[in-house]
Coordinates of N, CA, C and O in Angstrom, one line a residue:
X227 N 72.8 111.1 100.4 CA 73.9 111.5 101.3 C 73.2 111.7 102.7 O 72.4 112.5 102.8
X228 N 73.7 111.0 103.7 CA 73.1 111.1 105.0 C 73.4 112.5 105.6 O 74.4 113.2 105.2
X229 N 72.6 113.0 106.5 CA 72.7 114.4 107.0 C 74.0 114.5 107.8 O 74.7 115.5 107.7
X230 N 74.3 113.5 108.7 CA 75.5 113.5 109.5 C 76.3 112.2 109.3 O 75.8 111.1 109.4
X231 N 77.6 112.4 109.1 CA 78.6 111.3 108.9 C 79.9 111.7 109.5 O 80.1 112.9 109.8
X232 N 80.8 110.8 109.8 CA 82.2 111.1 110.1 C 83.1 110.1 109.5 O 82.7 109.0 109.2
X233 N 84.3 110.6 109.2 CA 85.3 109.8 108.6 C 86.7 110.1 109.3 O 86.9 111.2 109.7
X234 N 87.5 109.0 109.4 CA 88.8 109.2 110.0 C 89.8 109.1 108.9 O 89.9 108.1 108.1
X235 N 90.7 110.1 108.8 CA 91.8 110.1 107.8 C 93.1 109.8 108.5 O 93.1 109.3 109.6
X236 N 94.2 110.0 107.8 CA 95.5 109.7 108.4 C 95.8 110.5 109.6 O 96.5 110.0 110.5
X237 N 95.4 111.8 109.6 CA 95.7 112.7 110.8 C 94.6 113.5 111.3 O 94.8 114.3 112.2
X238 N 93.4 113.4 110.6 CA 92.3 114.2 111.0 C 91.0 113.4 111.0 O 90.8 112.4 110.3
X239 N 90.1 113.9 111.8 CA 88.7 113.4 111.9 C 87.8 114.4 111.1 O 88.0 115.6 111.3
X240 N 87.0 113.9 110.2 CA 86.1 114.8 109.4 C 84.7 114.5 109.8 O 84.2 113.4 109.6
X241 N 84.0 115.5 110.2 CA 82.6 115.5 110.5 C 81.8 116.1 109.3 O 82.1 117.2 108.9
X242 N 81.0 115.3 108.7 CA 80.2 115.8 107.5 C 78.8 116.0 108.0 O 78.0 115.1 108.4
X243 N 78.4 117.3 108.1 CA 77.1 117.8 108.6 C 76.5 118.7 107.6 O 77.0 119.8 107.3
X244 N 75.3 118.2 107.1 CA 74.6 119.0 106.1 C 75.5 119.3 104.9 O 76.1 118.4 104.3
X245 N 75.7 120.5 104.6 CA 76.5 120.9 103.4 C 78.0 121.3 103.7 O 78.7 121.9 102.9
X246 N 78.4 121.0 105.0 CA 79.8 121.3 105.3 C 80.6 120.1 105.8 O 80.0 119.1 106.2
X247 N 81.9 120.2 105.8 CA 82.8 119.2 106.3 C 83.7 119.9 107.3 O 84.3 121.0 107.0
X248 N 83.8 119.4 108.5 CA 84.6 120.0 109.6 C 85.8 119.1 109.9 O 85.6 117.9 110.2
X249 N 87.0 119.6 109.7 CA 88.2 118.8 109.9 C 88.9 119.2 111.2 O 89.2 120.4 111.4
X250 N 89.2 118.2 112.1 CA 89.9 118.5 113.3 C 91.0 117.4 113.5 O 90.9 116.3 113.0
X251 N 92.1 117.7 114.2 CA 93.2 116.8 114.4 C 92.6 115.6 115.2 O 91.7 115.7 116.0
X252 N 93.2 114.4 115.0 CA 92.7 113.2 115.7 C 93.9 112.4 116.2 O 95.0 112.5 115.7
X253 N 93.6 111.5 117.1 CA 94.6 110.5 117.6 C 94.2 109.1 117.2 O 93.0 108.8 117.3
X254 N 95.1 108.3 116.7 CA 94.9 107.0 116.3 C 95.6 106.1 117.3 O 96.7 106.4 117.8
X255 N 95.0 104.9 117.7 CA 95.7 104.0 118.6 C 96.9 103.5 118.1 O 97.9 103.4 118.8
X256 N 96.9 103.0 116.9 CA 98.1 102.4 116.3 C 98.9 103.4 115.4 O 98.6 103.6 114.3
X257 N 99.9 104.0 116.0 CA 100.6 105.0 115.3 C 102.1 105.1 115.9 O 102.3 104.8 117.1
X258 N 103.0 105.4 115.1 CA 104.4 105.5 115.5 C 104.6 106.9 116.2 O 105.6 107.0 116.9
X259 N 103.7 107.8 116.0 CA 103.8 109.1 116.6 C 103.2 109.1 118.0 O 102.3 108.3 118.3
X260 N 103.7 110.0 118.9 CA 103.1 110.2 120.2 C 101.7 110.8 120.0 O 101.4 111.3 118.9
X261 N 100.9 110.9 121.0 CA 99.6 111.5 120.9 C 99.7 113.0 120.5 O 99.0 113.5 119.6
X262 N 100.7 113.7 121.1 CA 100.9 115.1 120.8 C 101.4 115.2 119.4 O 101.0 116.1 118.6
X263 N 102.3 114.3 118.9 CA 102.8 114.3 117.6 C 101.7 114.1 116.5 O 101.7 114.8 115.5
X264 N 100.7 113.3 116.9 CA 99.6 113.1 116.0 C 98.7 114.3 115.9 O 98.2 114.7 114.8
X265 N 98.5 115.0 117.0 CA 97.7 116.2 117.0 C 98.4 117.3 116.2 O 97.8 118.0 115.4
X266 N 99.7 117.4 116.4 CA 100.5 118.4 115.7 C 100.4 118.1 114.2 O 100.3 119.0 113.4
X267 N 100.5 116.8 113.8 CA 100.4 116.5 112.4 C 99.0 116.9 111.8 O 99.0 117.5 110.7
X268 N 98.0 116.7 112.5 CA 96.6 117.1 112.1 C 96.5 118.6 112.0 O 95.9 119.1 111.0
X269 N 97.1 119.3 113.0 CA 97.0 120.8 113.0 C 97.8 121.3 111.8 O 97.4 122.2 111.1
X270 N 99.0 120.7 111.5 CA 99.8 121.2 110.4 C 99.1 120.9 109.1 O 99.2 121.8 108.2
X271 N 98.4 119.8 109.0 CA 97.6 119.6 107.7 C 96.5 120.7 107.6 O 96.3 121.2 106.5
X272 N 95.8 121.0 108.7 CA 94.8 122.0 108.6 C 95.4 123.4 108.2 O 94.9 124.1 107.4
X273 N 96.6 123.7 108.8 CA 97.2 124.9 108.5 C 97.7 125.0 107.0 O 97.6 126.0 106.4
X274 N 98.1 123.8 106.5 CA 98.6 123.8 105.1 C 97.4 124.0 104.2 O 97.5 124.7 103.2
X275 N 96.2 123.4 104.5 CA 95.0 123.6 103.7 C 94.6 125.1 103.7 O 94.3 125.6 102.7
X276 N 94.7 125.7 104.9 CA 94.3 127.1 105.0 C 95.3 127.9 104.1 O 94.8 128.8 103.4
X277 N 96.6 127.6 104.2 CA 97.5 128.4 103.4 C 97.4 128.2 101.9 O 97.4 129.2 101.2
X278 N 97.1 127.0 101.5 CA 96.9 126.7 100.1 C 95.7 127.4 99.6 O 95.7 128.0 98.5
X279 N 94.6 127.4 100.4 CA 93.4 128.1 100.0 C 93.5 129.6 99.9 O 93.1 130.2 98.9
X280 N 94.3 130.2 100.8 CA 94.5 131.6 100.8 C 95.3 132.1 99.6 O 95.2 133.2 99.2
X281 N 96.2 131.2 99.1 CA 97.1 131.6 98.0 C 96.2 131.8 96.7 O 96.6 132.6 95.8
X282 N 95.1 131.1 96.6 CA 94.2 131.2 95.4 C 94.9 130.8 94.1 O 94.6 131.3 93.1
X283 N 96.0 130.0 94.2 CA 96.7 129.7 93.0 C 96.1 128.4 92.3 O 96.3 128.3 91.2
X284 N 95.4 127.6 93.1 CA 94.8 126.4 92.6 C 93.3 126.5 92.6 O 92.7 126.3 93.7
X285 N 92.7 126.8 91.5 CA 91.2 126.9 91.5 C 90.4 125.6 91.8 O 89.2 125.7 91.9
X286 N 91.1 124.5 91.8 CA 90.4 123.2 91.9 C 90.4 122.7 93.4 O 90.0 121.6 93.6
X287 N 90.7 123.6 94.3 CA 90.7 123.2 95.7 C 89.2 123.4 96.3 O 88.6 124.4 95.9
X288 N 88.8 122.5 97.1 CA 87.5 122.7 97.8 C 87.5 123.9 98.6 O 88.4 124.2 99.4
X289 N 86.5 124.8 98.5 CA 86.5 126.0 99.2 C 86.4 125.8 100.7 O 85.7 125.0 101.2
X290 N 87.2 126.6 101.4 CA 87.2 126.7 102.8 C 86.3 127.8 103.3 O 86.5 129.0 102.8
X291 N 85.4 127.5 104.1 CA 84.4 128.5 104.6 C 85.1 129.3 105.8 O 85.0 130.5 105.8
X292 N 85.8 128.6 106.7 CA 86.5 129.2 107.7 C 87.6 128.3 108.3 O 87.4 127.1 108.2
X293 N 88.6 128.8 108.8 CA 89.7 128.0 109.4 C 90.4 128.9 110.4 O 90.6 130.1 110.2
X294 N 90.8 128.3 111.5 CA 91.6 129.1 112.5 C 93.1 129.0 112.1 O 93.5 128.1 111.4
X295 N 93.9 130.1 112.5 CA 95.3 130.1 112.0 C 96.1 129.1 112.7 O 97.2 128.8 112.2
X296 N 95.7 128.5 113.8 CA 96.6 127.6 114.6 C 96.3 126.1 114.2 O 97.0 125.2 114.6
X297 N 95.3 125.9 113.3 CA 95.1 124.5 112.8 C 94.2 123.6 113.5 O 94.2 122.4 113.3
X298 N 93.5 124.1 114.5 CA 92.6 123.2 115.2 C 91.3 122.9 114.4 O 90.7 121.8 114.7
X299 N 90.9 123.7 113.5 CA 89.7 123.4 112.7 C 89.7 124.0 111.3 O 90.2 125.1 111.2
X300 N 89.2 123.3 110.4 CA 89.0 123.7 109.0 C 87.5 123.4 108.7 O 87.1 122.2 108.9
X301 N 86.8 124.3 108.2 CA 85.4 124.1 107.7 C 85.3 124.3 106.2 O 85.7 125.4 105.7
X302 N 85.0 123.3 105.5 CA 84.9 123.3 104.0 C 83.5 123.1 103.6 O 82.7 122.5 104.3
X303 N 83.2 123.4 102.3 CA 82.0 122.9 101.7 C 82.0 121.4 101.6 O 83.1 120.8 101.3
X304 N 80.9 120.7 101.7 CA 80.9 119.3 101.6 C 80.8 118.8 100.2 O 80.0 119.4 99.4
X305 N 81.7 117.9 99.8 CA 81.7 117.4 98.4 C 81.3 115.9 98.4 O 81.6 115.2 99.4
X306 N 80.7 115.5 97.4 CA 80.4 114.0 97.2 C 81.8 113.4 96.9 O 82.4 113.7 95.9
X307 N 82.2 112.5 97.7 CA 83.5 111.9 97.6 C 83.5 110.4 98.0 O 82.6 110.0 98.7
X308 N 84.5 109.6 97.6 CA 85.5 110.0 96.7 C 85.1 109.8 95.3 O 84.1 109.2 94.9
X309 N 86.0 110.4 94.4 CA 85.8 110.3 93.0 C 86.5 109.0 92.5 O 87.5 108.6 93.1
X310 N 85.9 108.3 91.5 CA 86.6 107.1 91.1 C 87.9 107.5 90.4 O 88.0 108.6 89.9
X311 N 88.8 106.6 90.3 CA 90.1 106.9 89.7 C 89.9 107.1 88.2 O 90.6 108.0 87.6
X312 N 89.0 106.4 87.6 CA 88.7 106.7 86.1 C 88.2 108.1 85.9 O 88.6 108.8 85.0
X313 N 87.2 108.5 86.8 CA 86.7 109.9 86.7 C 87.8 110.9 86.9 O 87.9 112.0 86.3
X314 N 88.7 110.6 87.9 CA 89.7 111.6 88.2 C 90.7 111.7 87.0 O 91.1 112.8 86.6
X315 N 91.1 110.5 86.4 CA 92.0 110.5 85.3 C 91.4 111.3 84.1 O 92.1 112.1 83.4
X316 N 90.1 111.1 83.9 CA 89.4 111.9 82.8 C 89.5 113.4 83.1 O 89.7 114.2 82.2
X317 N 89.2 113.8 84.3 CA 89.3 115.2 84.7 C 90.7 115.7 84.6 O 90.9 116.8 84.0
X318 N 91.7 115.0 85.0 CA 93.1 115.4 85.0 C 93.5 115.7 83.6 O 94.3 116.6 83.3
X319 N 93.1 114.9 82.6 CA 93.5 115.0 81.2 C 92.6 115.9 80.4 O 92.8 116.0 79.2
X320 N 91.6 116.5 81.0 CA 90.7 117.4 80.3 C 91.2 118.9 80.4 O 92.1 119.2 81.1
X321 N 90.5 119.7 79.6 CA 90.8 121.2 79.7 C 90.3 121.8 81.0 O 90.7 122.9 81.3
X322 N 89.5 121.1 81.8 CA 89.0 121.6 83.0 C 90.0 121.6 84.1 O 89.9 122.3 85.2
X323 N 91.1 120.8 83.9 CA 92.1 120.7 85.0 C 93.0 121.9 84.9 O 93.7 122.2 83.9
X324 N 93.2 122.6 86.0 CA 94.0 123.8 86.1 C 95.5 123.5 86.4 O 95.9 123.3 87.5
X325 N 96.3 123.3 85.4 CA 97.7 123.0 85.6 C 98.4 124.3 86.0 O 98.2 125.3 85.3
X326 N 99.2 124.2 87.0 CA 100.0 125.4 87.5 C 101.4 125.0 87.3 O 102.0 124.2 88.0
X327 N 102.0 125.5 86.2 CA 103.3 125.0 85.8 C 104.4 125.6 86.7 O 104.3 126.8 87.1
X328 N 105.4 124.8 87.0 CA 106.5 125.3 87.8 C 106.3 125.2 89.3 O 107.1 125.7 90.1
X329 N 105.2 124.7 89.7 CA 104.8 124.6 91.1 C 104.5 123.2 91.5 O 103.9 122.5 90.7
X330 N 104.8 122.8 92.7 CA 104.4 121.5 93.2 C 103.0 121.7 93.7 O 102.6 122.6 94.3
X331 N 102.1 120.7 93.4 CA 100.7 120.8 93.8 C 100.6 120.5 95.3 O 101.4 119.7 95.8
X332 N 99.7 121.1 96.0 CA 99.5 120.8 97.4 C 98.6 119.6 97.6 O 98.1 119.5 98.7
X333 N 98.4 118.8 96.7 CA 97.5 117.6 96.8 C 98.1 116.4 96.1 O 98.9 116.6 95.2
X334 N 97.7 115.3 96.5 CA 98.1 114.0 95.8 C 97.1 113.8 94.7 O 95.9 114.2 94.7
X335 N 97.6 113.3 93.6 CA 96.8 113.1 92.4 C 96.1 111.8 92.4 O 96.7 110.8 92.1
X336 N 94.8 111.8 92.8 CA 94.1 110.5 92.8 C 92.6 110.8 93.2 O 92.3 111.8 93.8
X337 N 91.8 109.8 92.9 CA 90.3 110.0 93.1 C 90.0 110.0 94.6 O 89.0 110.6 94.9
X338 N 90.8 109.4 95.5 CA 90.4 109.4 96.9 C 90.5 110.8 97.5 O 89.8 111.0 98.5
X339 N 91.2 111.7 96.9 CA 91.3 113.1 97.4 C 90.5 114.1 96.6 O 90.7 115.3 96.8
X340 N 89.6 113.6 95.8 CA 88.8 114.4 94.9 C 87.3 114.1 95.1 O 86.9 113.1 95.6
X341 N 86.5 115.1 94.8 CA 85.0 115.0 94.9 C 84.3 116.0 94.1 O 84.9 116.8 93.4
X342 N 83.0 116.0 94.2 CA 82.1 116.9 93.5 C 81.3 117.7 94.4 O 80.7 117.1 95.3
X343 N 81.3 119.0 94.2 CA 80.4 119.9 95.0 C 79.0 119.7 94.5 O 78.8 119.2 93.4
X344 N 77.9 120.1 95.3 CA 76.6 119.9 94.8 C 76.3 120.6 93.5 O 75.4 120.2 92.7
X345 N 77.1 121.6 93.2 CA 76.9 122.3 91.9 C 77.4 121.5 90.7 O 77.2 121.8 89.6
X346 N 78.2 120.4 91.0 CA 78.8 119.6 90.0 C 80.2 119.9 89.7 O 80.9 119.1 89.1
X347 N 80.7 121.0 90.3 CA 82.1 121.3 90.2 C 83.0 120.3 90.8 O 82.8 119.9 92.0
X348 N 84.1 119.9 90.1 CA 85.0 118.9 90.7 C 86.1 119.6 91.4 O 86.6 120.7 91.0
X349 N 86.4 119.1 92.6 CA 87.4 119.8 93.5 C 88.3 118.7 94.2 O 87.9 117.6 94.4
X350 N 89.4 119.2 94.7 CA 90.3 118.4 95.5 C 89.9 118.7 97.0 O 89.8 119.8 97.4
X351 N 89.5 117.6 97.7 CA 89.0 117.8 99.1 C 90.0 117.6 100.2 O 89.8 118.0 101.3
X352 N 91.1 116.9 99.9 CA 92.1 116.7 100.9 C 93.5 117.1 100.4 O 94.1 116.4 99.6
X353 N 93.9 118.3 100.8 CA 95.2 118.8 100.3 C 96.1 119.2 101.5 O 97.0 120.0 101.4
X354 N 95.9 118.6 102.7 CA 96.6 118.9 103.9 C 98.0 118.3 104.0 O 99.0 119.0 104.2
X355 N 98.0 117.0 103.8 CA 99.3 116.3 104.0 C 100.3 116.7 103.0 O 101.5 117.0 103.3
X356 N 100.0 116.6 101.7 CA 100.9 117.0 100.6 C 101.2 118.5 100.7 O 102.3 118.9 100.5
X357 N 100.2 119.3 101.0 CA 100.5 120.7 101.1 C 101.4 121.0 102.3 O 102.3 121.9 102.2
X358 N 101.3 120.3 103.4 CA 102.2 120.4 104.5 C 103.6 120.1 104.1 O 104.5 120.9 104.4
X359 N 103.8 119.1 103.4 CA 105.2 118.7 102.9 C 105.8 119.7 102.0 O 106.9 120.1 102.2
X360 N 105.0 120.2 101.1 CA 105.5 121.2 100.1 C 105.8 122.5 100.8 O 106.8 123.1 100.7
X361 N 104.8 123.0 101.6 CA 104.9 124.3 102.3 C 106.0 124.3 103.3 O 106.7 125.3 103.5
X362 N 106.2 123.2 104.1 CA 107.3 123.2 105.1 C 108.6 123.3 104.4 O 109.5 123.9 104.9
X363 N 108.8 122.6 103.3 CA 110.1 122.7 102.6 C 110.4 124.1 102.2 O 111.5 124.6 102.4
X364 N 109.4 124.8 101.7 CA 109.6 126.2 101.3 C 109.9 127.1 102.5 O 110.7 127.9 102.5
X365 N 109.1 126.8 103.6 CA 109.3 127.6 104.8 C 110.7 127.4 105.4 O 111.4 128.4 105.7
X366 N 111.2 126.2 105.5 CA 112.6 126.0 106.0 C 113.6 126.6 105.1 O 114.6 127.1 105.6
X367 N 113.5 126.5 103.8 CA 114.5 127.1 102.9 C 114.5 128.6 103.1 O 115.5 129.2 103.2
X368 N 113.3 129.2 103.2 CA 113.3 130.7 103.4 C 113.8 131.1 104.7 O 114.6 132.0 104.8
X369 N 113.4 130.4 105.8 CA 113.8 130.8 107.1 C 115.3 130.7 107.3 O 116.0 131.5 108.0
X370 N 115.9 129.6 106.8 CA 117.4 129.4 106.9 C 118.1 130.5 106.1 O 119.1 131.1 106.7
X371 N 117.7 130.9 104.9 CA 118.4 131.9 104.2 C 118.2 133.3 104.8 O 119.1 134.1 104.8
X372 N 117.0 133.5 105.4 CA 116.8 134.8 106.1 C 117.6 135.0 107.3 O 118.0 136.1 107.7
X373 N 117.9 133.8 108.0 CA 118.7 133.9 109.2 C 120.2 133.9 109.0 O 121.0 134.0 109.9
X374 N 120.6 133.5 107.8 CA 122.1 133.3 107.5 C 122.8 134.7 107.4 O 122.3 135.7 107.2

């Protein structure tokens, strides 16, 4: 594993430095969103990851070391990624997979969003976009009923 790498995701840029991964919003040239819209999407993904991690409901999330409340940065432990789809399927159907019944998961189910920490523990490394979709629906339902 190289000491320093970077990767571009759908809405964020990830800097892999030593044992940490730093996620920040990014702008892509070919996008239907405005530049500000792209930055907001990346910030919302970071905020969703922070919220999912703070809930502590899903023990298979990659640990967040620190994150700001406004979504400009998330710092996680660095995981060896991605996991192969076969490895992911085996993990998902094993006793090690923590199923949380009655809840939508804050991550997509696939090897591209999963990895292994140096300790060997398997974790979900990208739970921002899906988490944002799930959490925003909950937020809008709650805020509308609270204001009615």
